[in-house]
Tab-separated table of C-alpha atoms in Angstrom:
chain	number	residue	atom	x	y	z
A	1	MET	CA	7.319	95.879	121.630
A	2	ILE	CA	9.166	97.695	124.421
A	3	SER	CA	7.904	101.180	125.255
A	4	PHE	CA	10.335	103.725	126.737
A	5	PRO	CA	9.320	106.632	128.992
A	6	ARG	CA	9.212	110.034	127.318
A	7	PHE	CA	11.226	113.046	128.369
A	8	SER	CA	9.241	115.673	130.159
A	9	ARG	CA	8.940	118.809	128.089
A	10	PHE	CA	11.935	121.170	128.193
A	11	THR	CA	14.050	118.613	130.070
A	12	PRO	CA	17.768	118.891	129.157
A	13	VAL	CA	19.881	115.774	128.747
A	14	LEU	CA	23.659	116.209	128.698
A	15	VAL	CA	26.265	113.894	127.243
A	16	ALA	CA	30.008	114.581	127.604
A	17	LEU	CA	32.169	113.705	124.644
A	18	GLY	CA	35.944	113.238	124.629
A	19	LEU	CA	38.243	114.620	121.988
A	20	ALA	CA	38.806	112.570	118.882
A	21	HIS	CA	42.386	113.783	119.081
A	22	PRO	CA	44.153	115.688	121.882
A	23	SER	CA	44.816	118.634	119.581
A	24	ALA	CA	41.306	118.760	118.099
A	25	LEU	CA	40.186	122.349	117.792
A	26	PHE	CA	36.508	121.952	118.667
A	27	ALA	CA	36.019	119.895	121.818
A	28	GLN	CA	32.226	119.603	121.910
A	29	SER	CA	29.539	118.085	124.019
A	30	TYR	CA	25.849	118.196	123.145
A	31	VAL	CA	22.802	118.959	125.217
A	32	LEU	CA	19.415	117.654	124.079
A	33	THR	CA	16.200	119.471	124.937
A	34	GLU	CA	12.627	118.611	124.022
A	35	SER	CA	9.961	121.221	123.464
A	36	THR	CA	6.991	122.001	121.231
A	37	GLY	CA	7.315	123.803	117.906
A	38	THR	CA	5.186	124.855	114.965
A	39	PHE	CA	5.925	122.645	111.981
A	40	MET	CA	6.561	124.693	108.808
A	41	SER	CA	6.782	122.369	105.800
A	42	ILE	CA	9.190	123.101	102.928
A	43	GLU	CA	7.368	120.796	100.517
A	44	SER	CA	6.071	123.699	98.439
A	45	THR	CA	9.252	125.831	98.595
A	46	GLY	CA	12.113	123.343	98.707
A	47	ARG	CA	13.900	121.288	96.081
A	48	GLU	CA	13.061	117.614	95.778
A	49	VAL	CA	15.745	115.089	96.679
A	50	ASN	CA	16.230	112.573	93.890
A	51	LEU	CA	15.213	109.440	95.779
A	52	ARG	CA	13.436	108.067	92.666
A	53	THR	CA	10.492	107.059	94.911
A	54	GLN	CA	12.250	103.759	95.551
A	55	ASP	CA	12.513	101.759	98.740
A	56	ASP	CA	15.916	101.924	100.491
A	57	SER	CA	17.227	104.668	98.237
A	58	SER	CA	19.738	107.432	98.851
A	59	ALA	CA	20.746	110.704	97.173
A	60	PRO	CA	23.462	113.331	97.796
A	61	VAL	CA	22.969	116.990	98.642
A	62	ALA	CA	25.967	119.335	99.005
A	63	ALA	CA	26.221	121.085	102.374
A	64	PRO	CA	25.392	124.742	101.628
A	65	PHE	CA	27.677	126.044	104.409
A	66	GLY	CA	30.270	124.781	106.846
A	67	PHE	CA	29.326	123.676	110.340
A	68	GLN	CA	30.788	121.873	113.326
A	69	TYR	CA	29.853	118.296	114.127
A	70	PHE	CA	31.315	116.262	116.967
A	71	GLY	CA	34.577	118.157	117.188
A	72	GLU	CA	35.186	118.457	113.445
A	73	TRP	CA	34.575	121.127	110.867
A	74	ILE	CA	32.313	119.992	108.035
A	75	PRO	CA	33.149	122.321	105.121
A	76	ALA	CA	30.638	123.669	102.634
A	77	GLY	CA	30.206	121.292	99.709
A	78	THR	CA	30.557	118.137	101.813
A	79	THR	CA	28.194	115.376	100.675
A	80	ILE	CA	25.137	115.036	102.884
A	81	CYS	CA	23.472	111.730	102.047
A	82	VAL	CA	19.668	111.807	102.311
A	83	ASN	CA	18.480	108.266	103.011
A	84	SER	CA	14.888	107.297	102.308
A	85	ASN	CA	14.881	105.513	105.655
A	86	VAL	CA	14.874	108.897	107.394
A	87	GLN	CA	18.455	109.645	108.291
A	88	LEU	CA	21.263	111.848	107.010
A	89	ALA	CA	24.820	110.570	106.660
A	90	ILE	CA	27.681	113.064	106.420
A	91	GLY	CA	30.317	112.368	103.794
A	92	ALA	CA	29.068	109.240	102.009
A	93	LEU	CA	26.007	107.591	100.510
A	94	ASN	CA	24.371	104.786	102.428
A	95	TYR	CA	21.297	102.664	101.878
A	96	GLU	CA	21.038	100.998	105.282
A	97	PHE	CA	17.478	100.336	106.464
A	98	ARG	CA	18.283	98.321	109.581
A	99	ASN	CA	18.477	100.822	112.410
A	100	THR	CA	20.782	100.334	115.395
A	101	VAL	CA	21.307	101.776	118.840
A	102	ILE	CA	22.911	105.250	118.795
A	103	PRO	CA	25.865	105.475	119.056
A	104	SER	CA	27.138	102.263	117.474
A	105	PRO	CA	30.384	101.479	115.607
A	106	GLU	CA	28.293	99.647	113.013
A	107	GLU	CA	27.940	101.539	109.755
A	108	PRO	CA	26.583	103.945	108.800
A	109	ASN	CA	28.312	106.475	111.061
A	110	ALA	CA	28.350	110.283	111.159
A	111	ILE	CA	24.564	110.223	110.988
A	112	ILE	CA	21.685	112.492	111.963
A	113	ALA	CA	18.665	110.258	112.496
A	114	PRO	CA	15.278	111.843	113.303
A	115	PHE	CA	13.467	108.472	113.036
A	116	TRP	CA	15.634	105.892	111.291
A	117	ASP	CA	13.549	102.846	110.436
A	118	ASP	CA	12.559	100.736	107.461
A	119	VAL	CA	10.273	102.950	105.377
A	120	LYS	CA	8.202	102.418	102.278
A	121	ALA	CA	8.962	104.671	99.314
A	122	VAL	CA	9.091	108.307	100.467
A	123	THR	CA	9.529	111.785	99.014
A	124	ALA	CA	12.039	114.253	100.487
A	125	PHE	CA	12.824	117.957	99.979
A	126	TRP	CA	15.659	120.259	101.008
A	127	ALA	CA	15.965	124.045	101.307
A	128	VAL	CA	18.332	126.780	102.485
A	129	THR	CA	16.945	129.921	104.086
A	130	GLY	CA	18.443	132.990	105.754
A	131	GLN	CA	21.445	135.196	105.041
A	132	PRO	CA	25.111	134.073	104.969
A	133	GLY	CA	26.293	133.523	108.505
A	134	ASN	CA	22.765	132.806	109.693
A	135	GLN	CA	21.536	130.268	107.168
A	136	ILE	CA	19.425	127.203	107.913
A	137	PHE	CA	19.752	123.958	105.953
A	138	ALA	CA	16.552	121.896	106.136
A	139	VAL	CA	15.693	118.401	104.897
A	140	GLU	CA	12.127	117.116	105.127
A	141	TRP	CA	10.730	113.636	104.590
A	142	VAL	CA	7.076	114.010	103.589
A	143	ARG	CA	4.225	111.735	104.730
A	144	ILE	CA	6.454	108.865	105.763
A	145	ASP	CA	4.787	105.468	105.617
A	146	TYR	CA	6.596	103.099	107.969
A	147	TRP	CA	6.428	99.364	107.514
A	148	HIS	CA	6.116	98.914	111.250
A	149	ALA	CA	3.652	101.716	112.026
A	150	MET	CA	0.079	102.631	111.313
A	151	GLY	CA	-0.374	106.020	109.642
A	152	ALA	CA	2.040	108.588	108.200
A	153	MET	CA	4.015	111.582	109.463
A	154	SER	CA	6.432	114.217	108.139
A	155	ILE	CA	9.817	114.886	109.757
A	156	GLN	CA	12.180	117.806	109.253
A	157	VAL	CA	15.871	118.137	110.198
A	158	ARG	CA	17.423	121.617	110.383
A	159	ILE	CA	21.122	122.510	110.731
A	160	TYR	CA	21.944	126.084	111.790
A	161	GLU	CA	24.985	127.870	110.386
A	162	SER	CA	25.300	130.360	113.263
A	163	ASP	CA	26.135	127.872	116.017
A	164	SER	CA	25.833	124.422	114.366
A	165	HIS	CA	22.899	123.277	116.493
A	166	ILE	CA	20.520	120.699	115.028
A	167	GLU	CA	16.738	120.495	115.275
A	168	MET	CA	14.380	117.588	114.565
A	169	GLU	CA	10.675	118.409	114.264
A	170	TYR	CA	7.725	116.049	113.839
A	171	SER	CA	4.308	116.489	112.218
A	172	SER	CA	1.555	113.876	112.379
A	173	PRO	CA	-1.871	115.548	112.472
A	174	ILE	CA	-3.400	112.089	112.622
A	175	GLN	CA	-1.488	110.311	115.369
A	176	ILE	CA	0.307	107.189	114.172
A	177	THR	CA	1.376	104.282	116.324
A	178	GLY	CA	4.025	101.584	116.260
A	179	GLY	CA	7.484	101.495	114.734
A	180	ASP	CA	10.879	100.543	116.096
A	181	GLY	CA	13.108	103.403	114.977
A	182	SER	CA	16.322	105.091	116.162
A	183	ILE	CA	16.508	108.788	117.026
A	184	GLY	CA	19.781	110.612	117.678
A	185	ILE	CA	23.114	111.884	116.385
A	186	GLU	CA	26.432	110.058	116.071
A	187	ASP	CA	30.041	110.898	115.176
A	188	LYS	CA	32.087	109.402	112.343
A	189	THR	CA	33.525	106.633	114.547
A	190	GLY	CA	30.212	105.532	115.976
A	191	THR	CA	31.717	105.716	119.468
A	192	LYS	CA	30.292	109.100	120.463
A	193	GLY	CA	26.732	110.182	120.129
A	194	LEU	CA	23.509	111.186	121.800
A	195	GLY	CA	20.492	108.981	121.215
A	196	TYR	CA	16.913	109.426	122.296
A	197	PRO	CA	16.360	106.963	125.182
A	198	CYS	CA	13.991	104.713	123.262
A	199	ALA	CA	16.411	103.957	120.387
A	200	PRO	CA	16.558	101.523	118.635
A	201	GLN	CA	12.919	100.748	119.432
A	202	CYS	CA	11.323	104.174	119.325
A	203	ARG	CA	7.603	104.181	118.591
A	204	ALA	CA	5.926	106.923	116.623
A	205	GLU	CA	3.921	107.966	119.662
A	206	GLU	CA	7.211	108.846	121.406
A	207	VAL	CA	7.412	111.941	119.179
A	208	PRO	CA	3.846	113.183	118.690
A	209	HIS	CA	2.776	116.052	116.461
A	210	GLY	CA	4.664	119.273	117.239
A	211	THR	CA	7.581	117.617	119.053
A	212	LEU	CA	10.820	119.604	118.629
A	213	LEU	CA	14.147	118.004	119.615
A	214	THR	CA	17.145	120.350	119.772
A	215	TYR	CA	20.744	119.091	119.840
A	216	ARG	CA	22.852	122.038	120.880
A	217	PRO	CA	26.672	121.776	120.913
A	218	ILE	CA	28.435	122.934	124.039
A	219	PHE	CA	31.529	124.804	122.948
A	220	GLU	CA	34.288	124.203	125.472
A	221	LEU	CA	36.990	126.607	126.509
A	222	ASP	CA	40.516	125.198	126.552
A	223	LEU	CA	43.332	127.732	126.984
A	224	VAL	CA	46.947	126.583	126.728
A	225	ALA	CA	50.003	128.756	127.493
A	226	SER	CA	53.621	128.201	126.483
A	227	LEU	CA	56.863	130.159	126.679
A	228	VAL	CA	58.228	131.825	123.574
A	229	GLY	CA	61.978	131.434	124.038
A	230	GLU	CA	63.528	130.705	127.439
A	231	LEU	CA	63.376	131.967	130.993
A	232	PRO	CA	66.128	134.343	132.102
A	233	ALA	CA	68.860	132.487	133.965
A	234	SER	CA	68.502	134.728	137.030
A	235	LEU	CA	66.434	137.483	138.611
A	236	ASP	CA	67.647	140.150	141.013
A	237	PRO	CA	65.494	142.248	143.378
A	238	GLY	CA	64.321	145.448	141.766
A	239	VAL	CA	65.780	144.516	138.389
A	240	PRO	CA	62.933	143.772	135.929
A	241	ALA	CA	63.078	141.262	133.100
A	242	THR	CA	60.505	140.057	130.557
A	243	VAL	CA	59.430	136.858	128.849
A	244	GLN	CA	56.963	136.265	126.033
A	245	VAL	CA	54.084	133.841	126.490
A	246	ARG	CA	51.858	132.438	123.764
A	247	VAL	CA	48.255	131.643	124.702
A	248	GLU	CA	46.116	129.465	122.420
A	249	ASN	CA	42.424	128.651	122.640
A	250	HIS	CA	42.235	124.950	121.772
A	251	GLY	CA	38.509	124.974	122.445
A	252	SER	CA	35.704	126.402	120.389
A	253	ALA	CA	34.121	128.824	122.839
A	254	ARG	CA	35.247	132.432	122.871
A	255	SER	CA	37.121	133.244	126.062
A	256	ALA	CA	36.650	136.377	128.119
A	257	THR	CA	39.568	138.494	129.323
A	258	THR	CA	41.823	136.500	131.648
A	259	SER	CA	45.506	136.359	132.606
A	260	VAL	CA	48.689	134.317	132.635
A	261	GLY	CA	51.067	134.124	135.567
A	262	LEU	CA	54.517	132.765	136.397
A	263	TYR	CA	55.070	131.325	139.856
A	264	ALA	CA	58.234	130.266	141.677
A	265	GLY	CA	58.946	127.883	144.518
A	266	ARG	CA	61.530	125.562	146.029
A	267	ASP	CA	59.532	122.379	145.405
A	268	ALA	CA	59.860	120.249	142.281
A	269	PHE	CA	56.215	121.034	141.402
A	270	VAL	CA	54.998	124.628	141.595
A	271	ASP	CA	51.415	125.882	141.258
A	272	PRO	CA	49.722	129.292	141.578
A	273	THR	CA	50.036	129.107	145.377
A	274	GLY	CA	53.729	129.839	144.893
A	275	LEU	CA	55.398	133.241	144.695
A	276	GLU	CA	54.088	135.202	141.710
A	277	ILE	CA	57.001	136.664	139.769
A	278	GLY	CA	55.042	137.984	136.788
A	279	SER	CA	51.608	138.214	135.180
A	280	ALA	CA	49.928	139.714	132.133
A	281	VAL	CA	46.412	140.247	130.806
A	282	VAL	CA	45.184	137.913	128.054
A	283	PRO	CA	42.520	139.463	125.785
A	284	PRO	CA	39.407	137.542	124.644
A	285	LEU	CA	40.211	134.723	122.202
A	286	ALA	CA	37.891	133.052	119.722
A	287	GLY	CA	38.074	129.290	119.292
A	288	GLY	CA	41.319	128.396	117.541
A	289	ALA	CA	42.811	131.874	118.029
A	290	SER	CA	46.076	132.721	119.784
A	291	VAL	CA	47.951	135.728	121.124
A	292	THR	CA	51.490	136.422	122.335
A	293	VAL	CA	51.795	138.628	125.421
A	294	GLU	CA	54.833	140.101	127.151
A	295	VAL	CA	55.065	139.219	130.836
A	296	PRO	CA	57.212	141.449	133.089
A	297	LEU	CA	59.177	139.553	135.743
A	298	GLU	CA	60.408	140.957	139.042
A	299	ILE	CA	61.220	139.769	142.567
A	300	ALA	CA	61.139	141.812	145.738
A	301	THR	CA	64.040	142.600	148.035
A	302	GLY	CA	64.250	139.892	150.658
A	303	SER	CA	63.266	137.045	148.344
A	304	ALA	CA	65.061	133.821	149.179
A	305	VAL	CA	68.351	133.628	147.301
A	306	GLY	CA	69.025	130.526	145.207
A	307	ALA	CA	67.465	128.285	142.573
A	308	HIS	CA	63.663	128.291	142.194
A	309	GLN	CA	61.410	126.109	140.039
A	310	VAL	CA	59.008	128.102	137.853
A	311	ALA	CA	55.504	127.234	136.611
A	312	LEU	CA	53.387	128.964	133.953
A	313	ALA	CA	49.605	129.053	134.446
A	314	VAL	CA	46.773	130.404	132.304
A	315	ASP	CA	43.537	131.587	133.939
A	316	PRO	CA	45.082	130.898	137.384
A	317	THR	CA	42.121	132.347	139.304
A	318	ASN	CA	39.500	130.522	137.197
A	319	MET	CA	38.359	133.901	135.950
A	320	VAL	CA	36.778	132.496	132.794
A	321	GLY	CA	36.184	128.910	133.902
A	322	GLU	CA	38.961	127.452	131.751
A	323	ASP	CA	38.607	123.718	131.151
A	324	ASP	CA	41.073	122.337	133.704
A	325	ASP	CA	42.289	119.290	131.814
A	326	GLY	CA	45.887	119.420	132.989
A	327	ASN	CA	47.301	121.563	130.194
A	328	ASN	CA	46.778	124.990	131.737
A	329	LEU	CA	49.683	124.618	134.215
A	330	THR	CA	53.184	123.892	132.938
A	331	GLN	CA	56.508	123.562	134.769
A	332	VAL	CA	58.812	125.677	132.608
A	333	GLY	CA	62.260	125.650	134.214
A	334	THR	CA	64.505	127.152	136.867
A	335	ILE	CA	65.483	130.730	137.746
A	336	LEU	CA	68.280	131.703	140.137
A	337	PHE	CA	67.117	134.392	142.568
A	338	GLY	CA	69.882	136.825	143.445
A	339	GLY	CA	70.104	139.377	146.271
A	340	PRO	CA	72.208	142.473	146.834
A	341	LEU	CA	75.850	141.765	146.073
A	342	LYS	CA	77.506	141.047	149.422
A	343	ILE	CA	80.884	139.710	150.576
A	344	THR	CA	80.500	136.800	153.006
A	345	THR	CA	84.224	136.225	153.681
A	346	PRO	CA	85.030	136.347	157.468
A	347	HIS	CA	86.421	139.638	158.808
A	348	ASP	CA	89.505	137.984	160.371
A	349	ILE	CA	91.605	135.604	158.310
A	350	THR	CA	94.571	133.764	159.842
A	351	PHE	CA	97.581	132.352	158.022
A	352	SER	CA	100.474	130.371	159.501
A	353	LEU	CA	103.991	131.597	158.892
A	354	GLY	CA	105.588	129.578	156.105
A	355	ALA	CA	102.552	127.294	155.583
A	356	ALA	CA	101.053	126.826	152.118
A	357	ALA	CA	97.721	128.662	151.892
A	358	SER	CA	94.715	128.515	149.535
A	359	PHE	CA	91.979	130.671	151.048
A	360	VAL	CA	88.669	131.059	149.155
A	361	LEU	CA	87.038	134.497	149.016
A	362	ARG	CA	83.233	134.263	149.136
A	363	ALA	CA	80.265	136.450	148.137
A	364	GLU	CA	76.556	136.093	147.356
A	365	GLY	CA	73.864	137.924	145.432
A	366	GLY	CA	74.361	139.991	142.329
A	367	ARG	CA	74.965	138.098	139.144
A	368	THR	CA	77.780	135.629	138.663
A	369	PRO	CA	80.572	135.313	137.671
A	370	TYR	CA	82.452	137.433	140.191
A	371	SER	CA	85.866	139.089	139.951
A	372	TRP	CA	87.990	140.103	142.967
A	373	GLN	CA	90.411	142.888	143.897
A	374	ILE	CA	92.341	143.730	147.065
A	375	ASP	CA	92.833	147.305	148.211
A	376	GLY	CA	95.903	147.280	150.432
A	377	THR	CA	99.038	145.190	150.773
A	378	LEU	CA	98.941	141.456	151.263
A	379	PRO	CA	101.483	139.853	153.601
A	380	ALA	CA	104.758	139.074	151.849
A	381	GLY	CA	104.586	135.694	150.132
A	382	LEU	CA	100.796	135.776	149.540
A	383	SER	CA	99.025	136.794	146.321
A	384	LEU	CA	95.492	136.992	144.859
A	385	ASP	CA	94.650	134.372	142.216
A	386	GLY	CA	91.041	134.794	141.048
A	387	ALA	CA	88.958	134.144	144.162
A	388	LEU	CA	91.895	132.582	146.063
A	389	ILE	CA	94.630	133.974	148.316
A	390	THR	CA	97.527	131.613	147.754
A	391	GLY	CA	101.223	131.258	148.623
A	392	ALA	CA	103.106	131.080	151.947
A	393	ALA	CA	103.471	134.110	154.243
A	394	THR	CA	107.081	135.039	155.066
A	395	SER	CA	106.589	137.527	157.913
A	396	VAL	CA	104.320	137.709	160.942
A	397	GLY	CA	101.963	140.580	161.698
A	398	GLN	CA	98.494	142.024	161.110
A	399	PHE	CA	97.586	143.452	157.730
A	400	GLU	CA	94.456	145.532	157.083
A	401	VAL	CA	93.066	145.232	153.560
A	402	ALA	CA	89.761	145.790	151.749
A	403	LEU	CA	88.183	143.095	149.569
A	404	ILE	CA	86.306	144.303	146.496
A	405	VAL	CA	84.025	142.019	144.471
A	406	THR	CA	82.515	142.927	141.093
A	407	ASP	CA	79.666	140.933	139.511
A	408	ALA	CA	78.727	140.345	135.869
A	409	ARG	CA	76.566	143.463	135.891
A	410	SER	CA	79.526	145.585	137.106
A	411	ASP	CA	77.964	146.100	140.537
A	412	THR	CA	80.562	146.125	143.348
A	413	SER	CA	80.718	145.389	147.056
A	414	ARG	CA	83.555	146.302	149.448
A	415	SER	CA	84.378	145.106	152.956
A	416	GLU	CA	87.270	145.607	155.402
A	417	HIS	CA	89.298	142.636	156.696
A	418	VAL	CA	92.311	141.867	158.908
A	419	LEU	CA	94.838	139.241	157.810
A	420	HIS	CA	96.798	137.672	160.681
A	421	VAL	CA	100.105	135.897	160.035
A	422	VAL	CA	101.303	134.003	163.098
A	423	ASP	CA	104.427	132.027	163.887
A	424	ARG	CA	103.764	128.344	164.532
A	425	GLY	CA	105.422	128.662	167.905
A	426	THR	CA	103.343	131.595	169.261
A	427	SER	CA	100.251	131.334	171.391
A	428	ASP	CA	98.304	133.876	169.363
A	429	PRO	CA	94.624	133.273	170.109
A	430	LYS	CA	93.881	132.982	166.416
A	431	ASP	CA	96.563	130.373	165.960
A	432	GLY	CA	95.136	126.907	165.460
A	433	MET	CA	91.994	128.123	163.572
A	434	ASP	CA	91.156	125.803	160.731
A	435	GLU	CA	90.173	128.537	158.300
A	436	GLU	CA	89.949	127.680	154.623
A	437	GLY	CA	93.475	128.052	153.379
A	438	GLY	CA	94.628	129.121	156.849
A	439	CYS	CA	96.672	127.219	159.385
A	440	SER	CA	96.023	124.143	161.458
A	441	CYS	CA	97.985	121.860	163.835
A	442	ARG	CA	100.141	124.645	165.260
A	443	THR	CA	101.382	123.154	168.577
A	444	SER	CA	104.494	125.012	169.795
A	445	ARG	CA	107.795	123.108	169.537
A	446	ARG	CA	109.151	125.061	172.543
A	447	THR	CA	106.184	123.879	174.605
A	448	ILE	CA	106.911	120.271	173.672
A	449	ASP	CA	110.621	120.673	174.513
A	450	GLY	CA	109.689	122.130	177.912
A	451	TRP	CA	107.527	119.167	178.782
A	452	LEU	CA	110.239	116.737	177.731
A	453	GLY	CA	112.750	118.526	180.034
A	454	LEU	CA	110.438	118.326	183.032
A	455	MET	CA	109.862	114.633	182.418
A	456	LEU	CA	113.636	114.019	182.253
A	457	LEU	CA	114.252	115.857	185.566
A	458	ALA	CA	111.498	113.850	187.234
A	459	LEU	CA	113.035	110.611	185.996
A	460	LEU	CA	116.500	111.590	187.299
A	461	GLY	CA	115.043	112.519	190.698
A	462	TYR	CA	113.264	109.186	190.889
A	463	ARG	CA	116.497	107.275	190.153
A	464	ALA	CA	118.418	109.316	192.814
A	465	ARG	CA	115.854	108.467	195.505
A	466	ARG	CA	116.110	104.764	194.604
A	467	ALA	CA	119.918	104.911	194.953
A	468	HIS	CA	119.731	106.350	198.526
A	469	SER	CA	117.058	104.004	199.740
């Protein structure tokens, strides 16, 4: 027989358990501690389980209250199967006497096994004590006589309503020896569990008189935030906006006060190191609870104009130690940052006499779309068409006008400009500028004719010299 080393007293052992389903409400782990208790039998006060004093028998007892077990809620009234071979099975009867390692996919599953082994006929009792909300459900196997051990002992399992922790306590005033049992707890799939190290070959001396094993669930905190509705299309400095954010506690631990924040940046992925554009306080949330908070949004004057990616984060400063499993930071969309409405069209605009023009007026900031007006008189032949000055100028000169732009919020901006209309044949310094919609390729015809005349005179002089030579 293999003997396993015992835990030292009060030594915690931790096992981490994954979720049975990503949306499971109670994401639990368990910690196991070993200590010494005072065994209080319920033989004289409890109700006998109808095991019919038969070997390998089983009888149902209805759970007197609901409790959590491996990430699931076990409602009151659920069948708790009391097996004569010293284990409880949640949800179904079982008669299995051959113990296995814990956890194991082999049936039975969803078990609580204080010392599962092949046992001779045994008597068991159950009892409920305490007030609603703080009740204790206890099952006790009395003077167990194991086939593979010398002597007898009593074992009690207790489930606590207040926090769903489980206790296993052992009483053997006359120390027994031997056995090859399994001790531990296991989920309904048999893939998650926490077994005592000696299982499936635990000897009775591994759990001497007064041993108390406590399996305490660790209630995890898992906060998830999501937008209610959509982001505003744009934000302007000094102009507040709001969004609603829903925060849910997908874990089972109660959260302390924390916050949510929205962050903006130019990169495709944004995190809380980006520019904070809004935050709100999130009140404490019990496991499974949710709250919707209003988050004010605002950007400061001088913020970079243009499109920004936005991320939503819950507990961004790790204020409450939120379980960072990748779902507490979400990329939620794009916001266009605006600035003060400003005309960016050049001060001087040049058009060529008689040339077709299509000059684009430009502005930035504010909130699009824009509309344009001109205060003053355009050169003859030119007109304003939306954000374009189009047509063909019919007279030369300089024309002073004011451009006025109005945005979607009815804010306006005004700037002064000079429109130059030049003849193609002049040497105006602005002639030849390739402005949008302006003139280009404006070489003077008179200049070309002058050069041709000089070349002709030179050719005639050359021929005259040849004739006299």
